[in-house]
Coordinates of C-alpha atoms in Angstrom, one line a residue:
Chain A
M1 CA 0.0 0.0 0.0
K2 CA 1.0 3.6 -0.4
H3 CA 1.8 5.0 3.0
Y4 CA 0.9 8.5 4.0
V5 CA 0.5 11.0 6.9
V6 CA -3.1 11.9 7.7
R7 CA -4.1 15.4 6.7
P8 CA -7.3 17.5 6.8
R9 CA -9.3 16.8 3.6
S10 CA -11.1 20.2 3.3
G11 CA -10.5 23.9 3.7
K12 CA -12.5 23.9 7.0
G13 CA -10.4 21.0 8.2
W14 CA -7.2 22.9 7.6
I15 CA -8.6 26.0 9.3
L16 CA -9.5 24.0 12.4
T17 CA -6.2 22.2 12.4
L18 CA -4.4 25.6 12.3
A19 CA -6.8 26.9 15.0
F20 CA -5.9 24.0 17.3
V21 CA -2.2 24.5 16.7
A22 CA -2.5 28.2 17.3
L23 CA -4.3 27.7 20.5
I24 CA -1.5 25.4 21.7
A25 CA 1.1 28.0 20.7
L26 CA -0.8 30.6 22.7
G27 CA 0.0 28.7 25.9
L28 CA 3.7 28.3 25.3
W29 CA 6.8 30.4 25.1
P30 CA 7.3 32.9 23.5
V31 CA 3.6 34.0 23.6
I32 CA 3.3 33.3 27.3
G33 CA 6.3 35.7 27.9
W34 CA 4.2 38.6 26.6
F35 CA 1.8 38.2 29.5
N36 CA 4.4 37.6 32.1
L37 CA 4.0 40.9 33.9
P38 CA 3.0 41.6 37.6
R39 CA -0.1 43.5 36.5
L40 CA -3.8 42.8 37.2
W41 CA -6.8 43.0 34.9
L42 CA -10.3 42.5 36.3
G43 CA -8.6 41.8 39.6
L44 CA -6.6 38.8 38.3
P45 CA -3.0 38.5 37.3
W46 CA -2.4 38.8 33.6
L47 CA -1.1 35.2 33.3
A48 CA -4.3 33.9 35.0
I49 CA -6.5 35.9 32.6
W50 CA -4.5 34.7 29.6
T51 CA -4.9 31.1 30.9
Y52 CA -8.7 31.4 31.0
V53 CA -8.6 33.2 27.5
I54 CA -7.0 29.9 26.3
V55 CA -9.6 27.8 28.1
L56 CA -12.3 29.9 26.4
G57 CA -10.5 29.6 23.1
C58 CA -10.4 25.8 23.3
W59 CA -14.1 25.6 24.1
L60 CA -15.0 27.9 21.2
A61 CA -12.7 26.1 18.8
M62 CA -14.3 22.8 19.5
L63 CA -17.8 24.2 19.4
L64 CA -17.0 25.6 15.9
A65 CA -15.4 22.4 14.9
N66 CA -18.6 20.4 15.8
R67 CA -20.6 22.8 13.8
W68 CA -18.3 23.0 10.8
L69 CA -17.7 19.2 10.5
R70 CA -21.5 18.8 10.8
V71 CA -21.1 15.8 13.1
P72 CA -24.7 14.5 13.6
S73 CA -25.9 14.0 17.1
H74 CA -27.2 10.6 18.1
D75 CA -27.4 11.4 21.8
D76 CA -30.7 12.1 23.5
Chain B
M1 CA -6.1 19.2 63.7
T2 CA -9.8 19.8 64.3
T3 CA -11.5 19.0 67.6
S4 CA -15.1 19.1 66.3
L5 CA -16.6 15.8 65.0
L6 CA -18.7 17.6 62.4
P7 CA -16.0 17.6 59.6
L8 CA -15.5 13.9 60.2
W9 CA -19.2 13.1 59.9
I10 CA -19.5 15.2 56.7
T11 CA -16.5 13.4 55.2
L12 CA -17.8 9.9 56.3
G13 CA -21.3 10.9 54.9
Y14 CA -19.7 11.6 51.6
I15 CA -18.0 8.2 51.6
G16 CA -21.4 6.6 52.4
V17 CA -23.1 8.4 49.5
A18 CA -20.2 7.4 47.1
L19 CA -20.5 3.8 48.1
F20 CA -24.3 3.8 47.7
I21 CA -24.0 5.4 44.2
G22 CA -21.2 3.0 43.2
L23 CA -23.3 0.0 44.2
R24 CA -26.5 1.2 42.6
A25 CA -24.6 2.0 39.3
R26 CA -24.6 -1.7 38.4
G27 CA -28.3 -1.3 37.6
G28 CA -29.0 -5.0 36.9
H29 CA -26.3 -5.4 34.3
L30 CA -24.3 -8.6 34.3
M31 CA -20.6 -7.9 34.9
D32 CA -19.3 -11.1 33.4
S33 CA -17.6 -9.5 30.4
L34 CA -15.0 -6.8 29.9
E35 CA -17.4 -5.0 27.6
E36 CA -19.6 -4.5 30.7
W37 CA -17.2 -4.3 33.6
G38 CA -14.4 -2.6 31.7
V39 CA -16.2 -0.1 29.4
A40 CA -19.8 0.0 30.8
G41 CA -21.2 -1.6 27.6
R42 CA -20.1 1.5 25.7
S43 CA -23.2 3.3 27.0
M44 CA -22.3 6.6 28.7
G45 CA -24.0 9.7 27.6
P46 CA -22.4 13.1 27.2
I47 CA -23.1 14.6 30.7
T48 CA -21.9 11.5 32.5
L49 CA -18.8 11.3 30.3
Y50 CA -18.1 15.0 30.8
L51 CA -18.1 14.6 34.5
L52 CA -16.3 11.3 34.4
I53 CA -13.4 12.7 32.4
A54 CA -13.4 16.1 34.3
A55 CA -13.5 14.5 37.7
G56 CA -10.9 11.9 36.7
S57 CA -8.5 14.6 35.7
I58 CA -9.0 16.7 38.9
S59 CA -7.1 14.8 41.5
A60 CA -6.2 15.6 45.1
Y61 CA -3.6 17.9 43.5
T62 CA -6.3 20.5 42.8
F63 CA -7.3 20.7 46.5
M64 CA -3.8 20.3 48.0
G65 CA -1.0 20.5 45.5
A66 CA -2.4 23.4 43.4
P67 CA -2.9 25.7 46.4
G68 CA 0.5 24.6 47.5
W69 CA 2.1 25.6 44.2
A70 CA 0.3 29.0 44.4
Y71 CA 1.6 29.4 48.0
S72 CA 5.2 28.5 47.1
K73 CA 5.6 29.5 43.4
G74 CA 2.6 31.8 42.4
V75 CA 1.0 31.9 39.0
A76 CA 3.2 29.1 37.7
V77 CA 0.4 26.9 38.9
F78 CA -1.8 27.9 36.0
Y79 CA 0.1 25.6 33.6
V80 CA -2.1 22.9 34.9
V81 CA -5.3 24.6 33.6
I82 CA -3.7 25.1 30.2
Y83 CA -2.6 21.5 29.7
L84 CA -6.0 20.2 31.0
S85 CA -7.6 22.3 28.3
Y86 CA -5.2 21.0 25.7
L87 CA -6.1 17.5 26.8
A88 CA -9.7 18.3 25.9
L89 CA -8.5 19.1 22.3
V90 CA -6.6 15.8 22.3
A91 CA -9.8 14.0 23.5
W92 CA -11.8 15.8 20.8
Y93 CA -9.5 14.6 18.1
C94 CA -8.4 11.1 19.3
G95 CA -11.3 10.1 21.5
P96 CA -13.8 9.4 18.7
K97 CA -11.1 7.3 16.8
V98 CA -10.3 5.3 19.9
W99 CA -14.0 4.7 20.4
A100 CA -14.4 3.6 16.8
F101 CA -11.5 1.2 17.1
G102 CA -13.0 -0.3 20.3
Q103 CA -16.4 -0.6 18.8
R104 CA -15.3 -2.1 15.5
F105 CA -12.4 -4.3 16.7
G106 CA -13.6 -5.1 20.3
H107 CA -10.7 -3.4 22.1
V108 CA -11.4 -2.7 25.8
T109 CA -7.9 -1.6 26.8
Q110 CA -5.1 0.6 25.5
G111 CA -2.7 -2.4 25.3
A112 CA -5.2 -4.3 23.2
A113 CA -5.4 -1.5 20.7
I114 CA -1.5 -1.3 20.5
A115 CA -1.2 -5.1 20.2
D116 CA -3.8 -5.1 17.3
R117 CA -2.4 -2.1 15.4
Y118 CA 1.2 -3.5 15.4
Q119 CA 0.2 -7.2 15.4
S120 CA 2.3 -7.7 18.5
P121 CA 0.9 -8.9 21.8
L122 CA 4.4 -8.4 23.1
L123 CA 4.3 -4.7 22.4
G124 CA 0.8 -4.4 23.9
G125 CA 1.8 -6.3 27.0
L126 CA 5.0 -4.3 27.4
A127 CA 3.1 -1.0 27.1
A128 CA 0.5 -2.2 29.6
L129 CA 3.1 -3.4 32.1
V130 CA 5.2 -0.2 32.1
M131 CA 2.1 2.1 32.0
S132 CA 1.0 0.3 35.1
I133 CA 4.0 1.6 37.0
G134 CA 2.9 5.2 36.7
S135 CA -0.8 4.2 37.2
L136 CA -0.1 2.4 40.4
A137 CA 2.2 5.2 41.7
Y138 CA -0.6 7.6 40.9
A139 CA -3.2 5.5 42.7
V140 CA -0.9 5.1 45.7
L141 CA -0.5 8.9 45.9
Q142 CA -4.2 9.5 45.8
T143 CA -4.8 6.8 48.4
I144 CA -2.2 8.5 50.7
G145 CA -4.0 11.9 50.1
S146 CA -7.4 10.3 51.0
A147 CA -6.0 8.7 54.2
Y148 CA -4.4 12.0 55.2
I149 CA -7.7 13.8 54.7
L150 CA -9.5 11.3 56.9
S151 CA -6.8 11.6 59.5
V152 CA -7.1 15.5 59.6
M153 CA -10.9 15.4 59.5
S154 CA -11.0 13.0 62.5
G155 CA -8.6 15.1 64.5
G156 CA -6.1 12.3 64.3
R157 CA -8.5 9.6 65.6
I158 CA -8.3 7.7 62.3
P159 CA -4.6 6.9 61.7
V160 CA -3.3 6.8 58.1
W161 CA -3.1 3.0 57.9
A162 CA -6.8 2.7 58.9
G163 CA -7.7 5.5 56.4
V164 CA -6.0 3.6 53.6
I165 CA -7.9 0.4 54.5
V166 CA -11.3 2.3 54.7
I167 CA -10.8 4.1 51.4
L168 CA -9.5 1.1 49.4
S169 CA -12.2 -1.2 50.8
V170 CA -15.0 1.2 49.7
I171 CA -13.5 1.6 46.2
A172 CA -12.9 -2.2 46.0
I173 CA -16.5 -3.0 46.8
Y174 CA -18.2 -0.7 44.3
L175 CA -15.5 -1.3 41.6
Y176 CA -15.9 -5.1 41.9
V177 CA -19.7 -4.9 41.8
S178 CA -20.2 -2.2 39.2
G179 CA -16.9 -1.7 37.3
Q180 CA -16.7 1.2 34.9
R181 CA -20.4 2.1 35.6
A182 CA -19.4 2.8 39.2
I183 CA -16.6 5.0 38.1
G184 CA -18.9 6.9 35.8
L185 CA -21.6 7.6 38.4
T186 CA -19.4 8.2 41.4
N187 CA -17.2 10.5 39.3
A188 CA -20.3 12.4 38.2
F189 CA -21.3 12.9 41.8
Q190 CA -17.7 13.7 42.8
G191 CA -17.3 16.2 39.9
I192 CA -20.4 18.2 41.0
L193 CA -19.3 18.1 44.7
M194 CA -15.8 19.3 43.8
L195 CA -17.1 22.2 41.8
V196 CA -19.5 23.3 44.6
V197 CA -16.9 22.8 47.4
A198 CA -14.1 24.6 45.5
W199 CA -16.1 27.7 44.8
T200 CA -17.7 27.8 48.3
V201 CA -14.4 27.5 50.0
G202 CA -12.6 29.9 47.7
L203 CA -15.2 32.7 48.0
W204 CA -15.6 32.2 51.7
A205 CA -11.8 32.3 52.2
A206 CA -11.5 35.4 50.1
H207 CA -14.3 37.1 52.0
H208 CA -12.8 36.1 55.3
A209 CA -9.3 37.4 54.3
T210 CA -10.4 40.6 52.5
G211 CA -14.0 41.3 53.4
E212 CA -15.0 41.0 49.7
M213 CA -16.8 38.3 47.8
G214 CA -14.2 38.4 45.0
F215 CA -10.5 37.7 44.5
A216 CA -9.3 41.2 43.4
S217 CA -8.1 42.4 46.8
V218 CA -6.0 39.2 47.3
F219 CA -4.1 39.9 44.1
E220 CA -3.9 43.7 44.6
R221 CA -2.1 43.0 47.9
L222 CA 0.3 40.5 46.3
A223 CA 1.0 42.9 43.4
A224 CA 2.0 45.6 45.9
E225 CA 3.9 43.4 48.4
R226 CA 5.0 40.2 46.6
P227 CA 5.0 40.8 42.8
A228 CA 7.3 37.8 42.2
F229 CA 4.2 35.5 42.8
L230 CA 2.5 37.1 39.8
T231 CA 5.0 36.1 37.1
L232 CA 7.3 33.3 36.0
P233 CA 9.7 31.9 37.1
G234 CA 7.7 32.3 40.3
A235 CA 8.6 33.1 43.8
D236 CA 11.0 30.2 44.1
G237 CA 12.5 30.8 40.7
K238 CA 12.0 27.3 39.5
M239 CA 9.3 27.6 36.7
S240 CA 11.3 28.9 33.8
F241 CA 9.6 29.5 30.4
A242 CA 11.4 26.3 29.2
F243 CA 10.0 24.2 32.0
W244 CA 6.5 25.7 31.6
T245 CA 6.5 25.0 27.9
T246 CA 7.9 21.5 28.0
S247 CA 5.8 20.5 31.0
I248 CA 2.6 21.5 29.1
I249 CA 3.7 19.6 25.9
V250 CA 4.7 16.5 27.8
S251 CA 1.5 16.4 30.0
M252 CA -0.6 17.0 26.9
L253 CA 0.8 14.0 25.1
S254 CA 0.5 11.5 28.0
F255 CA -2.2 9.1 26.9
M256 CA -2.9 7.4 30.2
P257 CA -4.8 4.1 30.1
P258 CA -7.9 5.2 32.1
V259 CA -8.5 8.0 29.6
W260 CA -8.8 5.3 26.9
S261 CA -11.3 3.4 29.0
Q262 CA -13.3 6.6 29.5
W263 CA -13.4 7.2 25.7
M264 CA -14.3 3.7 25.0
S265 CA -17.2 3.9 27.5
A266 CA -19.0 6.5 25.5
R267 CA -22.3 5.8 23.8
S268 CA -21.0 7.1 20.5
A269 CA -18.1 9.0 18.9
D270 CA -20.2 12.1 18.9
T271 CA -20.7 11.8 22.6
I272 CA -17.0 12.1 23.1
R273 CA -16.8 15.2 20.9
R274 CA -19.6 16.9 22.8
S275 CA -18.1 16.0 26.2
A276 CA -14.6 17.1 25.1
T277 CA -16.0 20.4 23.8
W278 CA -17.4 21.4 27.2
L279 CA -14.5 19.9 29.3
P280 CA -12.5 23.2 29.5
T281 CA -15.4 24.9 31.2
Y282 CA -14.9 22.5 34.2
Y283 CA -11.4 23.8 34.9
I284 CA -12.8 26.9 36.5
V285 CA -12.8 24.6 39.5
V286 CA -9.0 25.2 39.9
L287 CA -9.2 29.0 40.3
P288 CA -10.8 29.3 43.7
M289 CA -8.6 26.7 45.3
V290 CA -5.5 28.4 43.9
V291 CA -6.7 31.7 45.4
V292 CA -6.8 30.0 48.8
G293 CA -3.1 29.2 48.3
F294 CA -2.4 32.9 47.4
I295 CA -4.3 34.0 50.5
G296 CA -2.1 31.7 52.5
I297 CA 1.1 33.5 51.4
T298 CA 0.2 36.4 53.8
A299 CA -2.1 34.6 56.2
L300 CA 0.1 31.6 56.9
P301 CA 3.7 32.8 56.1
N302 CA 5.5 30.0 58.1
L303 CA 3.8 26.9 56.9
G304 CA 6.1 23.7 56.9
R305 CA 4.4 21.9 54.1
A306 CA 3.0 24.0 51.2
D307 CA 0.4 21.4 50.1
T308 CA -1.4 21.7 53.4
V309 CA -2.1 25.4 52.9
A310 CA -5.8 25.1 52.0
L311 CA -6.5 22.6 54.8
E312 CA -4.6 24.7 57.4
F313 CA -6.3 27.9 56.3
A314 CA -9.7 26.2 56.5
L315 CA -9.0 24.6 60.0
Q316 CA -7.9 28.0 61.4
N317 CA -10.4 30.3 59.8
L318 CA -13.5 28.6 58.4
P319 CA -16.6 27.1 60.1
S320 CA -16.6 23.4 60.9
W321 CA -19.2 22.5 58.3
L322 CA -17.1 24.1 55.6
V323 CA -14.0 22.3 56.8
G324 CA -16.0 19.1 56.5
L325 CA -17.1 20.0 53.0
L326 CA -13.5 20.7 52.0
G327 CA -12.6 17.3 53.4
A328 CA -15.3 15.7 51.4
G329 CA -14.3 17.6 48.3
T330 CA -10.7 16.7 48.6
L331 CA -11.5 13.1 49.3
A332 CA -13.8 13.2 46.2
A333 CA -10.9 14.5 44.1
A334 CA -8.6 11.8 45.4
M335 CA -11.0 8.9 45.0
S336 CA -12.3 10.0 41.5
S337 CA -8.7 9.9 40.2
C338 CA -7.6 6.8 42.2
E339 CA -10.4 4.4 41.1
P340 CA -10.0 4.7 37.3
F341 CA -6.3 3.9 37.6
L342 CA -6.9 0.8 39.8
H343 CA -9.6 -0.4 37.4
S344 CA -7.4 0.1 34.3
V345 CA -4.4 -1.7 35.9
S346 CA -6.6 -4.7 36.7
M347 CA -7.9 -4.8 33.1
A348 CA -4.4 -4.3 31.7
Y349 CA -2.9 -7.2 33.7
A350 CA -5.8 -9.5 32.8
K351 CA -6.4 -8.6 29.2
D352 CA -3.0 -7.5 27.9
I353 CA -0.7 -9.7 29.9
A354 CA -2.5 -12.8 31.4
Q355 CA -4.8 -13.5 28.4
P356 CA -2.1 -13.8 25.7
L357 CA 0.4 -15.4 28.1
F358 CA -2.0 -18.2 29.4
R359 CA -4.4 -18.2 26.4
L360 CA -7.4 -17.5 28.5
G361 CA -10.9 -17.2 27.1
D362 CA -12.8 -13.9 27.2
A363 CA -15.0 -15.0 30.2
A364 CA -12.1 -16.2 32.2
T365 CA -10.2 -12.9 31.5
A366 CA -13.2 -10.9 32.6
R367 CA -13.4 -12.8 35.9
L368 CA -9.7 -12.5 36.4
A369 CA -9.8 -8.7 35.8
R370 CA -12.4 -8.2 38.6
R371 CA -10.6 -10.6 41.0
L372 CA -7.2 -8.9 40.4
L373 CA -8.6 -5.7 42.0
I374 CA -8.3 -7.3 45.4
P375 CA -4.6 -8.4 45.3
I376 CA -3.6 -5.2 43.5
M377 CA -5.1 -3.2 46.3
A378 CA -4.1 -5.5 49.2
L379 CA -0.6 -6.5 48.1
I380 CA 0.6 -3.4 46.2
V381 CA -1.4 -0.2 46.8
A382 CA -2.2 -0.6 50.5
P383 CA 1.3 -1.6 51.8
V384 CA 3.0 1.1 49.7
A385 CA 0.5 3.7 50.8
I386 CA 0.8 2.8 54.5
S387 CA 4.6 3.0 54.3
E388 CA 4.4 6.4 52.6
P389 CA 7.7 6.0 50.6
S390 CA 9.7 9.1 50.2
N391 CA 10.6 8.3 46.6
L392 CA 7.0 7.8 45.4
I393 CA 6.9 11.1 43.6
M394 CA 10.0 10.0 41.7
I395 CA 8.3 6.7 40.7
L396 CA 5.3 8.7 39.6
L397 CA 7.5 11.1 37.5
V398 CA 9.3 8.2 35.9
G399 CA 6.0 6.5 35.2
L400 CA 4.4 9.6 33.7
G401 CA 7.6 10.2 31.7
F402 CA 7.1 6.8 30.2
A403 CA 3.5 7.4 29.4
T404 CA 4.6 10.2 27.1
Q405 CA 7.2 8.0 25.5
V406 CA 4.4 5.7 24.2
L407 CA 3.5 8.5 21.8
P408 CA 4.9 6.8 18.7
A409 CA 2.4 4.0 19.1
F410 CA -0.5 6.5 18.9
I411 CA 1.1 8.4 16.0
G412 CA 1.0 5.1 14.2
M413 CA -2.7 4.7 15.0
F414 CA -4.0 8.2 14.2
L415 CA -1.6 9.9 11.9
W416 CA 1.1 7.8 10.0
T417 CA 0.5 4.5 8.2
R418 CA 4.1 3.6 7.9
A419 CA 4.8 3.3 11.7
S420 CA 6.3 -0.2 12.3
R421 CA 6.4 -2.2 15.5
W422 CA 10.2 -2.0 15.6
G423 CA 10.0 1.7 15.1
V424 CA 7.6 2.1 18.0
L425 CA 9.7 -0.2 20.2
A426 CA 12.9 1.7 19.4
G427 CA 11.2 5.0 20.1
I428 CA 9.6 3.8 23.4
L429 CA 12.8 2.2 24.8
S430 CA 15.1 5.1 23.8
G431 CA 12.7 7.7 25.0
F432 CA 12.1 5.9 28.3
S433 CA 15.9 5.5 28.9
V434 CA 16.5 9.2 28.3
T435 CA 13.6 10.2 30.5
L436 CA 14.8 7.8 33.3
A437 CA 18.3 9.2 33.1
F438 CA 17.1 12.9 33.0
T439 CA 14.8 12.3 36.0
L440 CA 17.1 10.3 38.3
V441 CA 20.7 11.2 37.3
W442 CA 20.6 14.7 35.8
P443 CA 17.2 16.1 36.5
N444 CA 15.6 18.2 33.7
P445 CA 18.8 19.5 32.0
L446 CA 18.8 23.2 30.9
G447 CA 15.4 23.6 32.7
I448 CA 13.7 21.4 30.1
H449 CA 11.3 18.6 31.2
A450 CA 12.9 15.1 31.2
G451 CA 10.0 13.7 29.2
F452 CA 10.6 16.3 26.5
W453 CA 14.2 15.3 26.2
G454 CA 13.0 11.7 25.9
L455 CA 10.6 12.7 23.0
M456 CA 13.5 14.5 21.2
I457 CA 15.4 11.2 21.0
N458 CA 12.3 9.0 20.7
L459 CA 10.5 10.6 17.8
P460 CA 13.4 10.8 15.3
L461 CA 14.4 7.2 16.1
F462 CA 10.8 6.0 15.7
V463 CA 10.6 7.5 12.2
I464 CA 14.0 6.2 11.1
V465 CA 13.6 2.7 12.4
S466 CA 10.0 2.6 11.0
C467 CA 11.3 3.5 7.6
L468 CA 14.0 0.8 7.8
T469 CA 11.9 -2.1 9.0
P470 CA 8.9 -3.9 7.5
P471 CA 5.6 -2.1 7.9
V472 CA 2.6 -3.8 9.5
R473 CA 0.4 -5.8 7.2
D474 CA -1.6 -3.7 4.7
D475 CA -5.0 -5.1 5.7
V476 CA -4.4 -4.2 9.4
V477 CA -3.2 -0.7 8.6
E478 CA -6.1 -0.1 6.2
R479 CA -8.8 -1.2 8.7
F480 CA -7.3 1.2 11.3
F481 CA -7.0 4.2 8.9
E482 CA -10.4 3.6 7.4
L483 CA -11.6 4.8 10.9
A484 CA -8.8 7.2 11.7
I485 CA -9.2 9.5 8.7
P486 CA -11.5 12.4 9.5
G487 CA -15.0 11.9 8.2
R488 CA -14.6 8.1 7.8
L489 CA -15.9 7.0 11.2
P490 CA -18.5 4.2 10.8
S491 CA -21.9 5.4 9.8
G492 CA -24.9 5.0 12.1
R493 CA -23.0 5.4 15.4
R494 CA -20.6 8.2 14.6

């Protein structure tokens, strides 16, 4: 058989893959360094806020992915 | 130590409720097959699965270790929230495929999937055996945490050895009777309890410390007096950018066996996607407990053990009923993480090691898996937990380091058809050796996580050896990748 590496098969698949990779990059160096300041926003440290921005991003990306990939629901 | 008996009664009440739920979870199902006892007949709906995975990933660390990290290091503790969210992305991508493999090919363990993909029971058994080291160390740590909580809540009346026996007995009873169904329902209960307890304790502690029902004043004081706690590398200077980054990557890529069992217990592939999508929302549970650790920096400046900060603060400043709730919540966190690991080790020993070794039938293997729970608890977990070994953390780190080194086996399942059994074996062995050396001999060189060093040797070697050795049979690779390619999951039950 002809061997291969699995890749997204549509434009939306590529966008979602890039979104997942971007989300992961947002939590690592160097990006994390940009928020590494002893400042507060909404009463929380910048790094804590950034952490929950990533949490929110992951949730939204998966919500979008479910909608875009049109995965039918079979759960009641 | 508390003198009131109320916290103890609340904690014991929680144990009673968990036992009741665990026993009721069986619901008339026959537990004579691994399909039932091991993966709950692949029947769990999205809400149960959400709470099962969420509670399973929130261990006693969240109630003890995380406040301790905040107390000793500061915001470095938030790396946990980030990698847990990334684990949700991993679950979203890999979970449905693992479920499809299990449903189509009858896998009930991670080792069985590895053995099937690479046509090597040896590789499956080896992976199961070494994964069990980290799993058992993890279960022992959670058991010690549980017994410690019982001891504190009872004001020292229940010694650690008795606490270990009580906790393991309760888990053994409902795990033996109801298997994965017990884990599902007790984790659902524990997950809700933890969320309520963490926010109640966090807000109450903040109000007690600052007079406000919010966290702003806590951090404003730290920003003014101790700003090192608000940035990396943290107050103790140990969480560099390199260690933060590599810790997240290594943790994100650790496919622990209980996670596979959880995915395979889902009703459908779509159930996993829906649960994974909402998983990040659960991790707000970490924030209030971390805040208690930050409060402790100024309220309890001379604490001997950082991981007791939340309990100490509660004992000194919160009402008895809330101390009891914190005890119940911490115990829930410890038990909800301990039981999936014990369950998966029993299944792995029976299915991935004993069955191919002694050519057992499926029914005999299922009976063995259930019965193995007792000797695993009585002969391994309980004695080790009671002796409280000082090097247990080291065993755990090595075990988890290995878990990441199994990554090539999963790349060959989800992403690359050419992965060969020898490539996987070379990657695992080289990665594990490097991780072992960089954990025990030269810990985390250049501030980079030992598991990451392992991957840097592991992955190139895996690719090179795979390309140089015969691939797995075409028909095997094709049936796996027919399911692994996006959009090709089996129709009907996607």
